[in-house]
Short mmCIF file of C-alpha atoms and ligand atoms in Angstrom, two decimals:
data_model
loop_
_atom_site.label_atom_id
_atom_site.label_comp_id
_atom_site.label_asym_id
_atom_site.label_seq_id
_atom_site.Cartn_x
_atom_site.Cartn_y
_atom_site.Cartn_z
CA UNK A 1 -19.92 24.73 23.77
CA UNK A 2 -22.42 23.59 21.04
CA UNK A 3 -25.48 21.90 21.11
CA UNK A 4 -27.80 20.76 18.58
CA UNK A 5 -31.47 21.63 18.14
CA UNK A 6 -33.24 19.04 16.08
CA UNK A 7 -37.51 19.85 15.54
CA UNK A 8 -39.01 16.78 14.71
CA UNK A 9 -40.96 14.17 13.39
CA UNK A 10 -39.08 14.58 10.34
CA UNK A 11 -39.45 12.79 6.98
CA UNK A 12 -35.76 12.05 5.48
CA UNK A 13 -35.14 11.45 1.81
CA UNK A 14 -31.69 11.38 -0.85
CA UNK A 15 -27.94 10.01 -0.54
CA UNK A 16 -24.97 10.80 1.09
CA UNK A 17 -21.65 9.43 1.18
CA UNK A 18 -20.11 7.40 4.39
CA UNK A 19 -16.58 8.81 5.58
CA UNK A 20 -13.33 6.69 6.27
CA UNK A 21 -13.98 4.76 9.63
CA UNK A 22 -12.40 6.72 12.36
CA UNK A 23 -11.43 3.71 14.59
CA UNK A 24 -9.45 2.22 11.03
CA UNK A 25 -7.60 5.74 11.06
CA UNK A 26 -6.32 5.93 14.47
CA UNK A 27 -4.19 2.48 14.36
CA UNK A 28 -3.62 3.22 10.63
CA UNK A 29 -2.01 6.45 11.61
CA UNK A 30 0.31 5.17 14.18
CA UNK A 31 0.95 2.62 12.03
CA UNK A 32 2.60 5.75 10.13
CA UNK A 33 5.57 5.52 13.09
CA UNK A 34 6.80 2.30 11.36
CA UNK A 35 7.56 4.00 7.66
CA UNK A 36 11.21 5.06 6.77
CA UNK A 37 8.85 6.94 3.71
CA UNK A 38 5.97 9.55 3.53
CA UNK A 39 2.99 8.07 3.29
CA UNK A 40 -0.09 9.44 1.61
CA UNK A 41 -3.58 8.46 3.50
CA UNK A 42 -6.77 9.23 1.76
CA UNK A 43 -10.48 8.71 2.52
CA UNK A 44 -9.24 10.16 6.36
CA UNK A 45 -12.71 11.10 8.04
CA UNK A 46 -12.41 14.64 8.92
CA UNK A 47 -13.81 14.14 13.23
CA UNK A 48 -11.88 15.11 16.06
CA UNK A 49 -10.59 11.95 17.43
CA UNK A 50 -8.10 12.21 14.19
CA UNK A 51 -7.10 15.84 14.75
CA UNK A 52 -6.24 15.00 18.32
CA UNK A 53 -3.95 12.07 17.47
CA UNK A 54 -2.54 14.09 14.64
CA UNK A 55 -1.66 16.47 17.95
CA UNK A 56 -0.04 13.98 19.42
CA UNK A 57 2.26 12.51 16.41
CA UNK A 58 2.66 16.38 15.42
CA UNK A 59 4.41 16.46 19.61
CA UNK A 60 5.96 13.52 18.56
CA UNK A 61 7.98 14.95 16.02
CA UNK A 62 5.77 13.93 13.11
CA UNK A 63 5.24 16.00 10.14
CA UNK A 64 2.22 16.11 7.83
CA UNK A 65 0.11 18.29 5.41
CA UNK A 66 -3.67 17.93 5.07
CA UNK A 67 -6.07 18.52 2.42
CA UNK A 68 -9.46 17.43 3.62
CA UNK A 69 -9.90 13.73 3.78
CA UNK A 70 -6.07 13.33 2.21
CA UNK A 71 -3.28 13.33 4.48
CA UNK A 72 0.52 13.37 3.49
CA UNK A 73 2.40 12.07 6.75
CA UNK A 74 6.74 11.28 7.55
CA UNK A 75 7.30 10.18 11.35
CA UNK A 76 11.01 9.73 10.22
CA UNK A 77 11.60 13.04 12.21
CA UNK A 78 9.87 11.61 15.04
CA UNK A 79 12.42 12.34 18.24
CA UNK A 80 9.98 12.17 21.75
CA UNK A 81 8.58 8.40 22.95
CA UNK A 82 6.34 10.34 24.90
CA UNK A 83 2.09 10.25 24.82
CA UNK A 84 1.01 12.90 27.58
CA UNK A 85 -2.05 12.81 29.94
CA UNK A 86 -3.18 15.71 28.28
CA UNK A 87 -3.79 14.27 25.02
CA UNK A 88 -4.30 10.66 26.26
CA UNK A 89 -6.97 11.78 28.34
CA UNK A 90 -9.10 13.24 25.63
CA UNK A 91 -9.03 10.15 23.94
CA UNK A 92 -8.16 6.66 24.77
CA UNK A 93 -7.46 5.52 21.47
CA UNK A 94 -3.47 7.29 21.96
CA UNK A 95 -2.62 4.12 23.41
CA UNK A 96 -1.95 2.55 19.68
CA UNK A 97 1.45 4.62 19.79
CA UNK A 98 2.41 2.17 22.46
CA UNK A 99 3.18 -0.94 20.30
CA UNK A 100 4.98 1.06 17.60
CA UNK A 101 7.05 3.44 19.51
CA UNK A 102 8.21 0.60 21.59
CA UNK A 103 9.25 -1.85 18.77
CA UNK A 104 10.84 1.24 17.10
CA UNK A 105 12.49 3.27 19.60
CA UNK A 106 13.17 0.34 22.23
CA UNK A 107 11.35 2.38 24.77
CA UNK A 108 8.29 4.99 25.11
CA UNK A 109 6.38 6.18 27.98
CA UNK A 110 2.77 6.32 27.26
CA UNK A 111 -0.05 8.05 30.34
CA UNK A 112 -2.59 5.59 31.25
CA UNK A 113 -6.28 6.57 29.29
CA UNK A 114 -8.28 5.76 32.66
CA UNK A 115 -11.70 4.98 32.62
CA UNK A 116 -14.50 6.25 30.36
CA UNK A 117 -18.28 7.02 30.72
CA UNK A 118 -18.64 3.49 29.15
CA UNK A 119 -16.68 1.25 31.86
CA UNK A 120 -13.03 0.67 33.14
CA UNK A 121 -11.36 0.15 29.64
CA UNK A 122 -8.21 -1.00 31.03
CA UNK A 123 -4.99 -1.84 28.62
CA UNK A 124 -3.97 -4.91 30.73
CA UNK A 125 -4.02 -7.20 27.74
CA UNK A 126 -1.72 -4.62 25.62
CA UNK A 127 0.99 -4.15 28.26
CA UNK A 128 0.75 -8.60 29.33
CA UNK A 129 1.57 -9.24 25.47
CA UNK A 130 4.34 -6.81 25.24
CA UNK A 131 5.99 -8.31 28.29
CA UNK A 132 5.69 -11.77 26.45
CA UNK A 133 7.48 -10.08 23.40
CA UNK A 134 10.01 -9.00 26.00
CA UNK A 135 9.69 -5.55 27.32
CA UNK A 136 9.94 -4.22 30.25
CA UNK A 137 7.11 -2.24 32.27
CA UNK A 138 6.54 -0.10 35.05
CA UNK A 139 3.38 1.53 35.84
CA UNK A 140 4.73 4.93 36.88
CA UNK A 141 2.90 8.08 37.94
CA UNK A 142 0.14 7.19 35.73
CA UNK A 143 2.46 6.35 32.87
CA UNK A 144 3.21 2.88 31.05
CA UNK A 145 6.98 3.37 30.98
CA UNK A 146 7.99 0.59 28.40
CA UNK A 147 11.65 -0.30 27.57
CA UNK A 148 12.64 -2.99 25.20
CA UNK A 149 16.53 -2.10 24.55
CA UNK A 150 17.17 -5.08 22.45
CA UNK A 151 14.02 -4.69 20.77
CA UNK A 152 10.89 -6.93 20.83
CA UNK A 153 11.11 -10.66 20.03
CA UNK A 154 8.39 -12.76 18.58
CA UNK A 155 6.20 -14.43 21.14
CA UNK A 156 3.14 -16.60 20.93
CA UNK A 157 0.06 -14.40 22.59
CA UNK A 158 -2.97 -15.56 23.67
CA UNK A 159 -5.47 -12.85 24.43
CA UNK A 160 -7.83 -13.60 27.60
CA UNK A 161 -10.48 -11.54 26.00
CA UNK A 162 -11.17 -10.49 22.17
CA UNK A 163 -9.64 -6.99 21.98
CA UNK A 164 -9.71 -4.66 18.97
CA UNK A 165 -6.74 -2.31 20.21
CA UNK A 166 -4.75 -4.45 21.56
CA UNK A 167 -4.63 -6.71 18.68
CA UNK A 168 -3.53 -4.04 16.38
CA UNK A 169 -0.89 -2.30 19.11
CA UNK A 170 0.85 -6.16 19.14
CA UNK A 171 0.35 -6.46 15.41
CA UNK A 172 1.98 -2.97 14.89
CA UNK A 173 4.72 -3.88 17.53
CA UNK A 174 5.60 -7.65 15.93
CA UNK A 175 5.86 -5.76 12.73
CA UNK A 176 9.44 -4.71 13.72
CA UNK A 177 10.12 -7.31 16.32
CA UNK A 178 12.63 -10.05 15.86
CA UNK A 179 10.76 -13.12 14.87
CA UNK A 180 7.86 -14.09 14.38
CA UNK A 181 4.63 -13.39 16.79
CA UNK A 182 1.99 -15.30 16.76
CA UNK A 183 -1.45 -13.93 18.01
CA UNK A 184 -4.45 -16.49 19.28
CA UNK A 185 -8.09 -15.03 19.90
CA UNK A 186 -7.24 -11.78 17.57
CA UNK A 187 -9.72 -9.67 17.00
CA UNK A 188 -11.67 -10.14 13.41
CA UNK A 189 -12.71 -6.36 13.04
CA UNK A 190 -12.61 -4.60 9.63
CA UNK A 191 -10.44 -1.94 11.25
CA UNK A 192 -7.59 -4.33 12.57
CA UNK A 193 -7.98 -6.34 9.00
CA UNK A 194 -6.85 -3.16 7.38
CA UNK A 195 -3.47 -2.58 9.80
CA UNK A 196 -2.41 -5.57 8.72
CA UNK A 197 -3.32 -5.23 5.05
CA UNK A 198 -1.51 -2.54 4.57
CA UNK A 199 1.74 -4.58 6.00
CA UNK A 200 1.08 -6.95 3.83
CA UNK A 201 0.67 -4.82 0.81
CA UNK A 202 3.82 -2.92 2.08
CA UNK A 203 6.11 -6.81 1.92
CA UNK A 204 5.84 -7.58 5.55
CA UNK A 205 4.20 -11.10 5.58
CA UNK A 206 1.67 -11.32 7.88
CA UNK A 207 -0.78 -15.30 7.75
CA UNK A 208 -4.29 -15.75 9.01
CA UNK A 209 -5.38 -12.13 8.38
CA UNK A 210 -9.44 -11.84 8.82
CA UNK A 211 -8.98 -14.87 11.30
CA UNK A 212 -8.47 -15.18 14.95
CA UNK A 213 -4.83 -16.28 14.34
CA UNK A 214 -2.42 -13.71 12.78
CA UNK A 215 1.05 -14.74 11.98
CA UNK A 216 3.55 -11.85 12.13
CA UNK A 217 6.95 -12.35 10.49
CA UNK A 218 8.72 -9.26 12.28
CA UNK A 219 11.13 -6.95 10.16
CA UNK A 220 13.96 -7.14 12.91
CA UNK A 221 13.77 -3.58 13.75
CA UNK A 222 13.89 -2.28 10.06
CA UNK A 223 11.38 0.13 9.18
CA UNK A 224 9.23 -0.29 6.62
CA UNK A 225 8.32 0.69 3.05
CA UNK A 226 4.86 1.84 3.53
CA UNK A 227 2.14 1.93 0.76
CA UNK A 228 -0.34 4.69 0.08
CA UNK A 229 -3.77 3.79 1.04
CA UNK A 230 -7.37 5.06 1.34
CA UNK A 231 -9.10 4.52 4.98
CA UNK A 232 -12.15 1.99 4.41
CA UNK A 233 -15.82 3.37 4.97
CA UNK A 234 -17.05 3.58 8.92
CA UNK A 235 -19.58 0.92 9.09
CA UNK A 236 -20.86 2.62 12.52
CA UNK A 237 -21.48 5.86 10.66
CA UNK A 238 -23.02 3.66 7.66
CA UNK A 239 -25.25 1.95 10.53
CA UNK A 240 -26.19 5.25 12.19
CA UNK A 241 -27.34 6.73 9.34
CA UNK A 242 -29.61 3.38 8.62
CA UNK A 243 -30.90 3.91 11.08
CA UNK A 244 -31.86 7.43 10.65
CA UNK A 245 -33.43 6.58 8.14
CA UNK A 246 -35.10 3.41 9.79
CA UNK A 247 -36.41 5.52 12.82
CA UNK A 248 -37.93 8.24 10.30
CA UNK A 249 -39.52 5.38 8.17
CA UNK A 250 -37.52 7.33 4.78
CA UNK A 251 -36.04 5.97 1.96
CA UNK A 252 -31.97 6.73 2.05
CA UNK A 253 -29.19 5.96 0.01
CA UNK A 254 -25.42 5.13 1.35
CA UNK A 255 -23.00 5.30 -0.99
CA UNK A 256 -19.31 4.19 0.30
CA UNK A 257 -19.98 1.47 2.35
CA UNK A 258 -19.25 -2.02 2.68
CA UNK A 259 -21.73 -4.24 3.05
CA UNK A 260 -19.28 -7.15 4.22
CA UNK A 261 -18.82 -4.94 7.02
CA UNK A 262 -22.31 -4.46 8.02
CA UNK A 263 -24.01 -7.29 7.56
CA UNK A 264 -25.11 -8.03 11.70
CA UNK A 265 -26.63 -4.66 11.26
CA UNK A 266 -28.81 -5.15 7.64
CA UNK A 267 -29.44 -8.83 9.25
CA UNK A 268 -31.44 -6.79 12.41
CA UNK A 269 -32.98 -4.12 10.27
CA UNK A 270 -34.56 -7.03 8.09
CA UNK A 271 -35.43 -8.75 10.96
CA UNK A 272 -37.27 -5.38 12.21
CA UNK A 273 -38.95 -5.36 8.72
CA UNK A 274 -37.24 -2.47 6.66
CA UNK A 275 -36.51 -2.80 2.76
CA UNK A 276 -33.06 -3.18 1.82
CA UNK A 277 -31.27 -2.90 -1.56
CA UNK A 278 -28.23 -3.95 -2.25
CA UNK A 279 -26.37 -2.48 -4.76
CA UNK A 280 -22.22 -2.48 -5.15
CA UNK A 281 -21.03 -0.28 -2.38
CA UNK A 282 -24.26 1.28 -1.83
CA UNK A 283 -27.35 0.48 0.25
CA UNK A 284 -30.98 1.81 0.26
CA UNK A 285 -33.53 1.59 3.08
CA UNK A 286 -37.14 1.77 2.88
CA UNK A 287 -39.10 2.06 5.34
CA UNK A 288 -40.99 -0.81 7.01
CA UNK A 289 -45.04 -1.87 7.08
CA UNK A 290 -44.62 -2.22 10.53
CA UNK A 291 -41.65 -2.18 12.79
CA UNK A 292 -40.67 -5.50 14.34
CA UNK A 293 -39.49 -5.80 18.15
CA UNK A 294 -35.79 -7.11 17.85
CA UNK A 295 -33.89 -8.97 19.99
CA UNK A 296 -29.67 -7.80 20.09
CA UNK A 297 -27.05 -9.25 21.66
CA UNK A 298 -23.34 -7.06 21.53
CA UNK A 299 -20.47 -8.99 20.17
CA UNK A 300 -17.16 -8.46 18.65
CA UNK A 301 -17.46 -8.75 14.87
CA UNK A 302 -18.82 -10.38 12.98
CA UNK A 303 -21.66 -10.34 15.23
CA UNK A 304 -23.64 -7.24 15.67
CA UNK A 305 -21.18 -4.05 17.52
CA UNK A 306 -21.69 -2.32 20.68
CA UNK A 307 -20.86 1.01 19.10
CA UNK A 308 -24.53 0.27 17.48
CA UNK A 309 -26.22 -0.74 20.18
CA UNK A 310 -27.41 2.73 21.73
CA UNK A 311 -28.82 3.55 18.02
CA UNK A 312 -30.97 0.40 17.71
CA UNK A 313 -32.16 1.29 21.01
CA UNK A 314 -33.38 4.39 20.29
CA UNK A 315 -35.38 2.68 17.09
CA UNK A 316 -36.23 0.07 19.09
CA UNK A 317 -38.47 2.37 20.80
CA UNK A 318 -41.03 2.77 18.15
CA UNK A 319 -41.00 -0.98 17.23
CA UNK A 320 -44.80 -2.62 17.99
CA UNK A 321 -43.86 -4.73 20.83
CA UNK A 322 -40.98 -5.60 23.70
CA UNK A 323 -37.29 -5.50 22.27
CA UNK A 324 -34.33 -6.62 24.25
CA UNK A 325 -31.09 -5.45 23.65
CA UNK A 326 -28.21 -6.85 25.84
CA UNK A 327 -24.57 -5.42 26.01
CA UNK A 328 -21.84 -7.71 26.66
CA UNK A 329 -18.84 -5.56 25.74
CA UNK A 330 -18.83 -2.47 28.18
CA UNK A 331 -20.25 -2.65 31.50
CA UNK A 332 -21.95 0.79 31.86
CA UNK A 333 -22.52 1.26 28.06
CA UNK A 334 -26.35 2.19 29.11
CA UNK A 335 -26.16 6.07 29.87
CA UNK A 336 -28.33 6.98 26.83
CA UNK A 337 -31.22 5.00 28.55
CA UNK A 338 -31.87 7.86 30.91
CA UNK A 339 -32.20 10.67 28.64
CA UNK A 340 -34.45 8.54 25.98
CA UNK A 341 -37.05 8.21 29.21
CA UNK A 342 -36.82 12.05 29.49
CA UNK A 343 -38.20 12.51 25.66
CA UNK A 344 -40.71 9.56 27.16
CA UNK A 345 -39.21 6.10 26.23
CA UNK A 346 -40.30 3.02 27.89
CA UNK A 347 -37.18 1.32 28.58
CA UNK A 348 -36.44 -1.16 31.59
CA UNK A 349 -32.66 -1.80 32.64
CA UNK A 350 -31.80 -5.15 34.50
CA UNK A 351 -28.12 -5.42 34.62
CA UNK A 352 -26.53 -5.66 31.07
CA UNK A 353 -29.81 -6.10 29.64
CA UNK A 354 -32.30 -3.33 28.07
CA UNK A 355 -36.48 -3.83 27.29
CA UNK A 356 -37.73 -1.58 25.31
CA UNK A 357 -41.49 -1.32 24.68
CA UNK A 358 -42.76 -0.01 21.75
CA UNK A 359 -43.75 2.18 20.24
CA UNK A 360 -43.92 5.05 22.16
CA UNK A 361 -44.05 8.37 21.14
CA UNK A 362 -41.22 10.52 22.15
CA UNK A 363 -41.43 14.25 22.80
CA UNK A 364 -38.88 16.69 22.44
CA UNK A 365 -36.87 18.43 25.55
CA UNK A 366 -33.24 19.20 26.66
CA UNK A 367 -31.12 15.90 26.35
CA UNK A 368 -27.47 15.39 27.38
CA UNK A 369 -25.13 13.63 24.86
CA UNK A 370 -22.62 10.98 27.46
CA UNK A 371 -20.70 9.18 25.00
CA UNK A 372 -20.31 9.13 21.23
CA UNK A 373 -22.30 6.71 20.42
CA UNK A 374 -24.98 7.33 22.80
CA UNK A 375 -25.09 10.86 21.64
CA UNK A 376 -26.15 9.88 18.34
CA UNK A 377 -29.06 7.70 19.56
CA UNK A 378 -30.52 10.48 21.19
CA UNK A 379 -30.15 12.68 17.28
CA UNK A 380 -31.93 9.69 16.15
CA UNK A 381 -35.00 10.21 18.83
CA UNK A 382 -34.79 13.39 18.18
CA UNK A 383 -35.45 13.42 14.34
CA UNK A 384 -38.99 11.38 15.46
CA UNK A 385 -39.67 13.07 18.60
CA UNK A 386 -42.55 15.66 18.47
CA UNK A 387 -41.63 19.32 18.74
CA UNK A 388 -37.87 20.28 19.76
CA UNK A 389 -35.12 18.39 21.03
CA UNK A 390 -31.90 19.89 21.79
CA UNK A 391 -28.81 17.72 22.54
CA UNK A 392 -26.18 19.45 24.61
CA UNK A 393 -22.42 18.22 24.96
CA UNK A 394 -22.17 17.17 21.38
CA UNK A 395 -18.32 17.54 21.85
CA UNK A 396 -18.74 13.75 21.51
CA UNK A 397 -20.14 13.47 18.34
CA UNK A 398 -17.81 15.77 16.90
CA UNK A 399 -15.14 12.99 17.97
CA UNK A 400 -16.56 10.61 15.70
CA UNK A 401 -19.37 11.89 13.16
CA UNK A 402 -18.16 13.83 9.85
CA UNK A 403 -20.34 16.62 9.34
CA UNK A 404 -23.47 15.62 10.80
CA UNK A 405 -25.67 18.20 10.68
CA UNK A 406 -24.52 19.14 7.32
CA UNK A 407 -25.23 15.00 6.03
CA UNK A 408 -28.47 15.10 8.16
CA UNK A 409 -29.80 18.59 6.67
CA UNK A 410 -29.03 17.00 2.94
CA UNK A 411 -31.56 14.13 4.00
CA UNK A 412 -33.95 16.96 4.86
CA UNK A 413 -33.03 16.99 8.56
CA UNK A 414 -34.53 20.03 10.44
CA UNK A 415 -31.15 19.97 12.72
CA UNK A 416 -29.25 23.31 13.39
CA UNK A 417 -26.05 23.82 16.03
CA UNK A 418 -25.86 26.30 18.19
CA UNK A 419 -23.65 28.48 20.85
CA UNK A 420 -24.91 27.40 24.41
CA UNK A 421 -25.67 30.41 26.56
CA UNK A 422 -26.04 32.30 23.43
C1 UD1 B 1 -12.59 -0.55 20.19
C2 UD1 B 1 -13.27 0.59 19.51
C3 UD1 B 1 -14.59 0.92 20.20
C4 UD1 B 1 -15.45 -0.34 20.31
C5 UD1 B 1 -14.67 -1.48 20.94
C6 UD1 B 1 -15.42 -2.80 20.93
C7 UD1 B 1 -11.44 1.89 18.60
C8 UD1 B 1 -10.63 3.12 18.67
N1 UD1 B 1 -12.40 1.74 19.52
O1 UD1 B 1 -12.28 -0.13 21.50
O2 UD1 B 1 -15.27 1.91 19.44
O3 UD1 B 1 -16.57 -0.06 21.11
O4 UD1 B 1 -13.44 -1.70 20.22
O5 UD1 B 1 -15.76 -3.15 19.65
O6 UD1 B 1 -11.28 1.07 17.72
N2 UD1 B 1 -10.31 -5.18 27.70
C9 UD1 B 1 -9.61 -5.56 28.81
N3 UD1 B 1 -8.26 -5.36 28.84
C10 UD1 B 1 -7.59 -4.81 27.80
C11 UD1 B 1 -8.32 -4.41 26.64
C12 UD1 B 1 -9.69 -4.62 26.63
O7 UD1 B 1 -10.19 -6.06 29.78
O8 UD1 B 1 -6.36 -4.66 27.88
C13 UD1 B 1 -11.80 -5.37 27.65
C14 UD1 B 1 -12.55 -4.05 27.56
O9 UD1 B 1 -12.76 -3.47 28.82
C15 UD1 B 1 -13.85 -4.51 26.89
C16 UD1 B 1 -13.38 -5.62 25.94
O10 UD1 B 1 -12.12 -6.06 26.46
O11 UD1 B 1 -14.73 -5.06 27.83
C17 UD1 B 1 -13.21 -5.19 24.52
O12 UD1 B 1 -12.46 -3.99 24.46
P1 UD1 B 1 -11.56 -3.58 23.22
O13 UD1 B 1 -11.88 -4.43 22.04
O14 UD1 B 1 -10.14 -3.51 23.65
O15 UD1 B 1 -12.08 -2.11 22.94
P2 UD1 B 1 -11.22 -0.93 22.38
O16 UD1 B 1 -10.17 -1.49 21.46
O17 UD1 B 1 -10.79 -0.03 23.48
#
């Protein structure tokens, strides 16, 4: 296993480029199952949350050659409906071959992710609108055993709750369904925008797209003519490295991002006093006179993302008063508060609801990465944190950051991985 030792307080300084957003690529890759063509993917973040569902289309039957962030992919070969607990396990995100192997195949059996360090993450909503479109499902052994043998019709579906998988599982599986489906309360994020932009582009008509009501004219079962496409930039990587660069007070550069993506995030880091320039898909922070307490509330977009909220935290800490920072999305989305106090945060947790008071300066020690996105809060203590700070279990970053170290170390990072035990 690897860990990473970061020696800090580090200044940061220079550019580098943001990667394709990983959560765009997973649905955008089993969107892949619908194509009766290859299909060429580029800007394809090279993490390994995209190797592993590569695994599992590759046991599917799929067949694909890579070249760094370009992808060449044909499901036609595709000839098992089956997502295993082994892969499913590793990452929850499997559950977007649900929708399209069922509206392709007319059945698929698919293990159940389970919970995850951040909360219960069921799939209730997924498997209540398929039923509406018609299928049929046990819960079996752990495994969602769908069967639609008549394929899926067009239903109207009205999600309880905002969900970003979900929406693009039903989107995928109306895209071949018989009818038209219409979904109420979709999800607005970039990531499911892009699913359905690329079914648009590719002559299914989808209505409403970018709105909480998407209107899917299904192809009856036909698969489709798929269009080439390039992944759009991961705003969560964009706003991690922000705020790098925030929590170092450093000027940085982003190139490849889009800043109609992350504008809940430049709207706090104004707020918190830090220069921003805006300039066509680039951004440049400077750093701040002083750092101003903020006050975040998690929401789905457009409002600001939980899969920030652990890295505002951790800047949050050297802001010059009390910051409060409350998740709504994920119940136990708070396991990076612990290790922060061990580098010497202080950080009180009532329910969903953090105070941070700042600043405080944070020294080094051994830190334990829980969850992606709480593992790169603590990189970002780390980089101010006096003296050494190693971060063990960074299998979780590796899920989801594109060459970290190697982006950090550009900036001027003093951040090296190494072999535990070694
Ligand atoms: C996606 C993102 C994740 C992000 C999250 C919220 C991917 C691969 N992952 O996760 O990084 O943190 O959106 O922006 O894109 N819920 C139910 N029943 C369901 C589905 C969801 O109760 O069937 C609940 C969840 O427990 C959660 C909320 O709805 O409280 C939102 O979850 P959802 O949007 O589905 O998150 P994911 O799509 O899993």
């Amino acid at each position: 296993m690897d860990y990473l030792e970061i020696t800090g307080p580090t200044k940061l300084s220079g550019s580098i480029a943001i990667a394709g957003a990983k959560n765009a690529a997973l649905p955008l890759l089993t969107l892949t199952l619908l194509a009766k063509n290859e299909v060429t993917i580029t800007n394809l973040p090279q993490v390994v949350d995209i190797k592993t569902l590569l695994k599992l289309l590759g046991n599917l039957g799929a067949t694909y050659t890579r070249n760094e962030g370009t992808l060449k992919i044909s499901t036609l070969n595709v000839n098992s409906t089956t997502a295993t607990y082994d892969i499913v396990k590793t990452m929850r995100a499997s559950v977007l071959v649900l929708g399209p192997l069922l509206s392709r195949f007319g059945h698929c059996e698919v293990s159940l992710p389970g919970g995850c360090a951040i909360g219960q993450r069921p799939i209730d909503l997924h498997i209540k609108a398929l039923e509406e479109m018609g299928a049929h499902i046990d819960i079996q052994a752990g495994y969602v055993k769908a069967t639609a043998p008549n394929g899926l019709k067009g239903a109207h579906i009205i999600f309880d709750k905002i969900t970003v998988t979900g929406t693009a599982n039903i989107v995928m599986a109306a895209a071949l369904a018989h009818g038209v489906t219409t979904i109420t309360n979709a999800a607005l994020e970039p990531e499911v925008v892009q699913v359905c932009e690329v079914l648009n582009a590719s002559g299914l008509r989808i209505e409403g797209i970018g709105t909480s009501e998407l209107i899917i004219h299904g192809n009856g079962g036909e698969l489709i003519d798929m269009v080439d496409f390039a992944v759009i930039p991961d705003r969560i990587e964009a706003g991690t490295y922000l705020c790098a660069g925030a929590i170092t007070q450093s000027t940085i550069t982003l190139t490849n991002v889009r800043h109609d993506h992350i504008g809940a995030i430049l709207a706090k880091l104004t707020q918190m006093g830090f220069g921003l320039d805006l300039k066509p898909n680039t951004v440049t922070l400077s750093p701040a006179k002083t750092i101003k307490p903020v006050s975040i509330v998690t929401q789905e977009f457009p409002a600001f993302p939980t899969d920030m909220q652990a890295q505002f935290l951790a800047l949050s800490i050297f802001a010059n008063g009390a910051s409060t920072i409350e998740e709504r999305l994920f119940e136990n989305r708070f396991m990076h508060v612990s290790e922060l106090q061990r580098l010497g945060a202080n950080i009180q947790l009532h329910g969903n609801t953090a105070t941070v008071y700042g600043p405080t300066p944070l020294n080094g020690t051994d830190v334990m990465a829980t969850d992606l996105r709480a593992s790169s809060a603590l990189v970002l203590a780390a980089l101010s944190a006096n003296g050494v700070t190693n971060v063990h279990r960074i299998y979780h970053l590796d899920r989801g950051y594109e060459k970290l170290e190697e982006k950090l170390r550009a900036l001027g990072a003093n951040i090296v991985r190494k072999k535990e035990g070694l």
